[in-house]
Structures are given as C-alpha cells and as structure tokens.
Amino acid sequence: VLSVLNHDCAIASAAARMVTATHGRPIIEMGSRRAHEDAAVASARAAYLAGFASTSNLEAGRRHDIPTAGTAAHAYTLLHDSETDAFASQVAALGKETTLLVDTYDISQGIRNAIAVAGPELRAIRLDSGDMSVLAQQARELLDSLGARDTGIVVSGDLDEHQIAALAAEPVDTYGVGTALVTGSGAPTAELVYKLVEVDGRPVVKRSEHKGARGGRKTAVRRHKPTGTAVEEVVVSQGAPEPMPHDRPLQRRLVAGGEPVDPPTLEEGRELVKRGLRSIPWEGLKLSAGDPALPVVFQEGRSS
C-alpha cells in the first residue's frame, strides 16, 4: 500500500503543480521512456488524475481509458530521405489532425515544410529544444504568415512546473512533460509512513526523542470559508469534531473484509482532485517552497 501511495501521490502532486502553472492549457504526459515499465503506466494514471489531458503511453490508455496523444520522434524524420518525406508519410497515415515535429533540422524550414505538406489545416507543430519563449513567438509569427492561424504549438523538452509558468505569456497551446513528471519534479516520493495508533481500542504510540506523535484513533476534517476556500485541517483525538458549516471529512472506509469499498472511477477521482485544488488558498498554489498553506489544529474530541 505504501509503495503505491508514495509513488502515485508524488507523481500526482507534481502533475497538479504543472497543471496549475498552465492556467488551463492542456498537458500531455510523455514520461514513459524515463520510468520503469510498470511505473510508467502508474505515472500516466496519476498524472491524468491530477489534471493532465492525455498520455503518450498506449498501455495506460488501454488499461485506464485515458485519452492518448503524441507525435513522431526525431528518429522518424531521420529515417526518411527528407523532412518533407517524413511529414508526408505521417500525414498519410494519421491525417492533418496530427502534430509534426519541426526541429530535427532547421525550425523555420521545418515549419514551412509542415504547412507545405499538410496545409493550414495542420493540427499542430511541436518544438522540443531551444529557448521556448523565443521559439514559440517566432513559430507563431511564421505559422500566421503562412495562413496556418489555427495550427497549434506544442512544446516539450525537459519541462517542469517552473519552466511552464515562465511560458505563461507565450503563444504555447499544449505542453508535453516527461522526465520531471515521472521523477516527481524533485520529490520522487511523498514520504508517507504507516503508524499504528490503536490496538483493540487501546491507544499506542512510538516514543522518540526527536519526533512527536499522538496515539489513539483520530478524526480529521478540512474546514472551509462559505466561499469554498479551505482555511484549516482539524485532527481530533478520541472523538468527533464539533460540526461546523462547510466541513469536509478527510477520511472514509476504503477496504472492508479485504475488498475495496465503493472505489471511485478515475473520472470521479479526477473531479475530486479538481475540486480540491479549487479550494486551496492562493498561497498553497505557489510553486516556490514556503510554509504550509493550511494549518493543522489538534483537538481533544467530544464523545460521539
């Protein structure tokens, strides 16, 4: 259980930061090459749960019904006698709704070749290297001059949430993120632990000189303003919290008798994450390190 939670929570947390940084523009998960084969599928699922639009991992699409997307690799262009031949082959196979990778050789010529082959109806081009803030501007100007005003721009190439945020004002339509996502963007584990706190109704606690702990069963709620913004989390020992308007319980039974209890669908979980992100105060959405946005208050509970 800890293996699944530590990995998936780390990936989903990184994905949520990236989604926040895009201000509504879609992100494609492209990290399979940089992860173990099983972790790649799990990462794609966690990223989609946190708000990514699609994945390049076809097994994740098959197993979890996640939308799939992607483009050709540079090797595909190099395989052909010319860039034009490569683009023509890709368009013949996938139609004009595909995305053409234009930076194998010269980017400006690659864009011209892409529009010459697919026409202004081409769905998108992809840029994978270089200064994206400059290249996206230049690519947009060139596409517009060629009449391809509706052709989108996808950028990739070792992006993380900070680089995505830096591109907020640029004419980027979609992001492709791989390595930073599947490595947790600097936090490869959520550092979750298991602590036994009660045995047969008797509180138990680990004693440590340098770590504080509280024994006994607990109940946790997240409290919100009437506007829906979260303000604090309340953890109550040996009882139930005093009910307040706009409380959201943070615990529910997940397993009973060894079987899952009403597991949500992936789409239901995705909506839950979206609502949770909307409730976090602005300081909790900062990309820089700082103090916790939601204080945790410990209380002794009333009898339930």
Short mmCIF file of C-alpha atoms in Angstrom, two decimals:
data_model
loop_
_atom_site.label_atom_id
_atom_site.label_comp_id
_atom_site.label_asym_id
_atom_site.label_seq_id
_atom_site.Cartn_x
_atom_site.Cartn_y
_atom_site.Cartn_z
CA VAL A 1 0.00 0.00 0.00
CA LEU A 2 2.77 2.45 0.91
CA SER A 3 4.58 1.66 -2.34
CA VAL A 4 1.53 2.63 -4.39
CA LEU A 5 0.66 5.69 -2.32
CA ASN A 6 4.19 7.09 -2.11
CA HIS A 7 4.76 6.81 -5.84
CA ASP A 8 1.35 7.87 -7.10
CA CYS A 9 0.97 10.77 -4.64
CA ALA A 10 4.40 12.12 -5.61
CA ILE A 11 3.55 11.98 -9.31
CA ALA A 12 0.07 13.41 -8.84
CA SER A 13 1.43 16.24 -6.69
CA ALA A 14 3.99 17.17 -9.34
CA ALA A 15 1.31 16.93 -12.02
CA ALA A 16 -1.04 19.18 -10.05
CA ARG A 17 1.65 21.85 -9.76
CA MET A 18 2.24 21.66 -13.50
CA VAL A 19 -1.48 21.85 -14.27
CA THR A 20 -1.75 24.93 -12.05
CA ALA A 21 1.16 26.54 -13.91
CA THR A 22 -0.50 26.15 -17.33
CA HIS A 23 -3.53 28.30 -16.46
CA GLY A 24 -5.86 25.97 -18.30
CA ARG A 25 -3.74 24.88 -21.25
CA PRO A 26 -3.52 21.09 -21.72
CA ILE A 27 -0.52 18.93 -20.84
CA ILE A 28 0.40 15.61 -22.44
CA GLU A 29 2.15 13.01 -20.24
CA MET A 30 5.30 11.86 -22.10
CA GLY A 31 7.45 10.25 -19.41
CA SER A 32 7.36 6.54 -20.21
CA ARG A 33 10.92 6.41 -21.57
CA ARG A 34 12.26 7.65 -18.24
CA ALA A 35 10.44 5.24 -15.93
CA HIS A 36 10.14 1.52 -15.19
CA GLU A 37 7.53 -0.12 -17.40
CA ASP A 38 5.02 -0.57 -14.56
CA ALA A 39 5.78 2.84 -13.06
CA ALA A 40 5.23 4.41 -16.47
CA VAL A 41 1.61 3.23 -16.56
CA ALA A 42 1.06 4.23 -12.93
CA SER A 43 2.57 7.66 -13.62
CA ALA A 44 0.29 8.21 -16.59
CA ARG A 45 -2.73 7.36 -14.44
CA ALA A 46 -1.62 9.63 -11.58
CA ALA A 47 -0.95 12.50 -13.98
CA TYR A 48 -4.37 12.16 -15.58
CA LEU A 49 -5.96 12.02 -12.14
CA ALA A 50 -4.28 15.35 -11.31
CA GLY A 51 -5.47 17.07 -14.47
CA PHE A 52 -3.22 16.13 -17.41
CA ALA A 53 -5.20 15.96 -20.65
CA SER A 54 -3.72 12.79 -22.15
CA THR A 55 -0.80 10.35 -22.20
CA SER A 56 1.58 9.02 -24.83
CA ASN A 57 1.52 5.61 -23.09
CA LEU A 58 -0.80 3.36 -25.08
CA GLU A 59 -0.96 0.72 -22.34
CA ALA A 60 -2.17 3.35 -19.87
CA GLY A 61 -4.78 4.35 -22.41
CA ARG A 62 -5.90 0.75 -22.85
CA ARG A 63 -5.87 -0.17 -19.18
CA HIS A 64 -7.36 3.01 -17.71
CA ASP A 65 -9.23 4.51 -20.68
CA ILE A 66 -7.05 7.63 -20.61
CA PRO A 67 -7.03 9.74 -23.81
CA THR A 68 -3.82 9.12 -25.77
CA ALA A 69 -1.77 11.60 -27.77
CA GLY A 70 1.74 12.05 -29.08
CA THR A 71 3.92 12.97 -32.02
CA ALA A 72 6.66 11.33 -34.02
CA ALA A 73 10.23 11.18 -32.74
CA HIS A 74 13.27 12.79 -34.35
CA ALA A 75 14.32 9.29 -35.37
CA TYR A 76 11.22 9.06 -37.57
CA THR A 77 12.31 12.12 -39.52
CA LEU A 78 15.90 10.88 -39.77
CA LEU A 79 14.66 7.55 -41.11
CA HIS A 80 13.35 9.24 -44.27
CA ASP A 81 15.32 10.73 -47.13
CA SER A 82 14.00 14.19 -46.31
CA GLU A 83 11.93 16.01 -43.73
CA THR A 84 9.23 16.54 -46.33
CA ASP A 85 9.05 12.80 -46.99
CA ALA A 86 8.73 12.13 -43.26
CA PHE A 87 5.91 14.66 -42.87
CA ALA A 88 4.11 13.32 -45.94
CA SER A 89 4.30 9.78 -44.57
CA GLN A 90 2.96 10.84 -41.17
CA VAL A 91 0.11 12.86 -42.65
CA ALA A 92 -0.78 10.00 -44.99
CA ALA A 93 -1.05 7.66 -42.00
CA LEU A 94 -2.69 9.96 -39.45
CA GLY A 95 -4.28 12.79 -41.39
CA LYS A 96 -3.96 16.52 -40.87
CA GLU A 97 -5.07 16.21 -37.23
CA THR A 98 -1.57 15.03 -36.36
CA THR A 99 1.29 17.02 -34.79
CA LEU A 100 4.52 17.36 -36.77
CA LEU A 101 7.90 17.65 -35.04
CA VAL A 102 9.65 20.51 -36.83
CA ASP A 103 13.02 20.94 -35.10
CA THR A 104 15.02 17.97 -36.37
CA TYR A 105 16.95 20.28 -38.70
CA ASP A 106 16.10 23.96 -39.18
CA ILE A 107 12.95 25.03 -37.33
CA SER A 108 11.80 27.71 -39.77
CA GLN A 109 12.23 25.41 -42.74
CA GLY A 110 10.58 22.61 -40.78
CA ILE A 111 7.50 24.77 -40.23
CA ARG A 112 7.40 25.69 -43.92
CA ASN A 113 7.71 22.03 -44.88
CA ALA A 114 4.96 21.04 -42.45
CA ILE A 115 2.48 23.54 -43.86
CA ALA A 116 3.50 22.75 -47.44
CA VAL A 117 2.68 19.08 -46.81
CA ALA A 118 -0.37 19.32 -44.57
CA GLY A 119 -1.72 22.76 -45.43
CA PRO A 120 -3.05 25.34 -42.98
CA GLU A 121 -5.39 22.70 -41.55
CA LEU A 122 -2.48 21.00 -39.75
CA ARG A 123 -3.45 20.49 -36.13
CA ALA A 124 -0.11 21.38 -34.51
CA ILE A 125 3.65 21.54 -34.69
CA ARG A 126 5.97 20.51 -31.86
CA LEU A 127 9.13 22.21 -30.62
CA ASP A 128 11.41 20.05 -28.48
CA SER A 129 14.61 22.01 -27.89
CA GLY A 130 15.94 25.53 -27.54
CA ASP A 131 14.67 28.68 -25.86
CA MET A 132 10.94 28.03 -25.97
CA SER A 133 9.92 31.58 -25.12
CA VAL A 134 11.72 32.86 -28.23
CA LEU A 135 10.96 29.91 -30.49
CA ALA A 136 7.24 29.88 -29.70
CA GLN A 137 6.95 33.55 -30.66
CA GLN A 138 8.88 33.04 -33.89
CA ALA A 139 6.92 29.89 -34.75
CA ARG A 140 3.58 31.64 -34.18
CA GLU A 141 4.57 34.54 -36.42
CA LEU A 142 5.72 32.19 -39.18
CA LEU A 143 2.62 29.99 -38.96
CA ASP A 144 0.37 33.04 -39.16
CA SER A 145 2.27 34.36 -42.17
CA LEU A 146 1.72 31.00 -43.90
CA GLY A 147 -2.02 31.17 -43.26
CA ALA A 148 -1.92 28.48 -40.55
CA ARG A 149 -3.51 30.63 -37.85
CA ASP A 150 -5.34 27.67 -36.31
CA THR A 151 -2.29 25.40 -36.20
CA GLY A 152 -1.29 24.94 -32.57
CA ILE A 153 2.14 24.90 -30.96
CA VAL A 154 3.18 22.05 -28.66
CA VAL A 155 6.37 22.48 -26.63
CA SER A 156 8.33 19.77 -24.82
CA GLY A 157 11.91 19.12 -23.75
CA ASP A 158 12.58 18.57 -20.02
CA LEU A 159 9.88 20.99 -18.89
CA ASP A 160 8.90 21.30 -15.24
CA GLU A 161 6.33 23.47 -13.46
CA HIS A 162 8.70 26.44 -13.23
CA GLN A 163 9.51 26.42 -16.94
CA ILE A 164 5.83 26.01 -17.75
CA ALA A 165 4.99 29.03 -15.60
CA ALA A 166 7.69 31.05 -17.38
CA LEU A 167 5.93 30.36 -20.70
CA ALA A 168 2.55 31.62 -19.49
CA ALA A 169 2.63 34.71 -21.71
CA GLU A 170 3.95 32.91 -24.80
CA PRO A 171 1.83 31.55 -27.68
CA VAL A 172 2.02 27.95 -26.48
CA ASP A 173 -1.11 25.81 -26.86
CA THR A 174 -0.04 22.49 -25.30
CA TYR A 175 2.82 21.22 -23.17
CA GLY A 176 4.48 17.81 -23.24
CA VAL A 177 6.12 16.78 -19.96
CA GLY A 178 8.14 13.65 -19.27
CA THR A 179 11.19 13.40 -17.03
CA ALA A 180 10.17 15.99 -14.44
CA LEU A 181 6.78 14.34 -14.04
CA VAL A 182 7.84 10.71 -13.59
CA THR A 183 10.55 11.73 -11.09
CA GLY A 184 8.13 13.80 -9.01
CA SER A 185 9.80 17.04 -10.16
CA GLY A 186 12.38 16.90 -7.40
CA ALA A 187 10.25 14.97 -4.90
CA PRO A 188 10.29 11.33 -6.09
CA THR A 189 8.39 10.10 -3.03
CA ALA A 190 5.58 11.55 -0.96
CA GLU A 191 7.35 10.25 2.19
CA LEU A 192 4.15 8.72 3.54
CA VAL A 193 4.53 6.35 6.51
CA TYR A 194 2.37 3.87 8.41
CA LYS A 195 1.92 4.47 12.13
CA LEU A 196 -0.11 2.14 14.33
CA VAL A 197 -2.07 4.28 16.82
CA GLU A 198 -4.60 1.89 18.39
CA VAL A 199 -4.83 -1.81 19.26
CA ASP A 200 -8.20 -3.22 20.38
CA GLY A 201 -9.36 0.24 21.42
CA ARG A 202 -6.16 0.98 23.37
CA PRO A 203 -4.04 3.94 22.17
CA VAL A 204 -0.44 3.11 21.31
CA VAL A 205 2.36 5.45 20.28
CA LYS A 206 6.00 5.26 19.27
CA ARG A 207 8.26 7.13 21.70
CA SER A 208 11.07 9.10 20.11
CA GLU A 209 13.27 11.85 21.50
CA HIS A 210 13.19 13.86 18.29
CA LYS A 211 9.74 13.09 16.86
CA GLY A 212 6.39 13.90 18.38
CA ALA A 213 3.46 11.53 17.94
CA ARG A 214 -0.09 11.17 19.24
CA GLY A 215 -1.66 7.81 19.93
CA GLY A 216 -5.29 6.85 19.57
CA ARG A 217 -7.88 6.86 16.83
CA LYS A 218 -8.43 10.22 15.17
CA THR A 219 -10.95 12.00 13.00
CA ALA A 220 -9.90 14.67 10.51
CA VAL A 221 -11.88 17.35 8.70
CA ARG A 222 -10.95 20.21 6.40
CA ARG A 223 -12.74 23.46 7.17
CA HIS A 224 -13.75 26.00 4.54
CA LYS A 225 -15.00 29.54 4.24
CA PRO A 226 -18.53 29.99 2.86
CA THR A 227 -16.81 30.79 -0.45
CA GLY A 228 -15.34 27.27 -0.53
CA THR A 229 -11.73 28.22 0.25
CA ALA A 230 -10.07 25.88 2.74
CA VAL A 231 -8.78 27.51 5.94
CA GLU A 232 -7.50 24.71 8.19
CA GLU A 233 -7.47 21.00 8.88
CA VAL A 234 -8.68 19.81 12.28
CA VAL A 235 -7.48 16.49 13.71
CA VAL A 236 -9.46 15.26 16.71
CA SER A 237 -8.28 12.52 19.09
CA GLN A 238 -10.67 10.06 20.72
CA GLY A 239 -13.91 11.50 19.43
CA ALA A 240 -15.60 13.54 16.77
CA PRO A 241 -15.06 17.22 15.93
CA GLU A 242 -17.66 19.82 16.73
CA PRO A 243 -19.55 20.05 13.43
CA MET A 244 -19.12 23.30 11.53
CA PRO A 245 -20.69 24.51 8.29
CA HIS A 246 -18.66 23.69 5.19
CA ASP A 247 -16.63 20.91 6.86
CA ARG A 248 -15.27 18.23 4.54
CA PRO A 249 -14.45 14.86 6.15
CA LEU A 250 -10.99 13.68 5.13
CA GLN A 251 -11.49 10.00 5.98
CA ARG A 252 -13.66 7.27 4.60
CA ARG A 253 -13.58 3.50 4.67
CA LEU A 254 -11.57 2.20 1.73
CA VAL A 255 -11.37 -1.53 2.47
CA ALA A 256 -13.64 -3.90 4.38
CA GLY A 257 -13.09 -7.64 4.65
CA GLY A 258 -10.20 -7.36 2.24
CA GLU A 259 -12.34 -5.83 -0.50
CA PRO A 260 -12.46 -2.23 -1.80
CA VAL A 261 -15.48 -0.23 -0.64
CA ASP A 262 -17.16 1.77 -3.42
CA PRO A 263 -13.95 2.65 -5.27
CA PRO A 264 -14.42 5.80 -7.36
CA THR A 265 -13.85 5.72 -11.09
CA LEU A 266 -10.81 7.51 -12.48
CA GLU A 267 -13.04 10.30 -13.78
CA GLU A 268 -14.68 10.69 -10.36
CA GLY A 269 -11.25 10.86 -8.74
CA ARG A 270 -10.13 13.42 -11.31
CA GLU A 271 -13.12 15.61 -10.48
CA LEU A 272 -12.39 15.26 -6.75
CA VAL A 273 -8.81 16.46 -7.29
CA LYS A 274 -10.06 19.38 -9.38
CA ARG A 275 -12.46 20.45 -6.63
CA GLY A 276 -9.73 20.10 -4.03
CA LEU A 277 -7.33 22.29 -5.99
CA ARG A 278 -10.01 24.94 -6.42
CA SER A 279 -10.46 25.05 -2.64
CA ILE A 280 -6.79 25.61 -1.80
CA PRO A 281 -5.90 29.22 -0.87
CA TRP A 282 -3.68 31.12 -3.29
CA GLU A 283 -0.58 30.75 -1.12
CA GLY A 284 -0.96 26.99 -1.41
CA LEU A 285 -0.68 27.17 -5.19
CA LYS A 286 2.70 28.91 -5.21
CA LEU A 287 5.44 26.98 -6.98
CA SER A 288 8.13 28.15 -4.56
CA ALA A 289 8.75 26.50 -1.20
CA GLY A 290 7.05 28.07 1.79
CA ASP A 291 5.05 27.48 4.92
CA PRO A 292 2.06 25.10 4.80
CA ALA A 293 -0.98 26.87 3.34
CA LEU A 294 -3.36 25.03 5.68
CA PRO A 295 -2.54 24.89 9.40
CA VAL A 296 -3.26 21.63 11.22
CA VAL A 297 -5.10 22.04 14.53
CA PHE A 298 -5.14 19.16 17.06
CA GLN A 299 -8.08 18.90 19.43
CA GLU A 300 -9.45 16.51 22.02
CA GLY A 301 -12.81 15.36 20.77
CA ARG A 302 -16.23 15.25 22.28
CA SER A 303 -17.81 11.84 22.76
CA SER A 304 -19.51 10.63 19.61
#
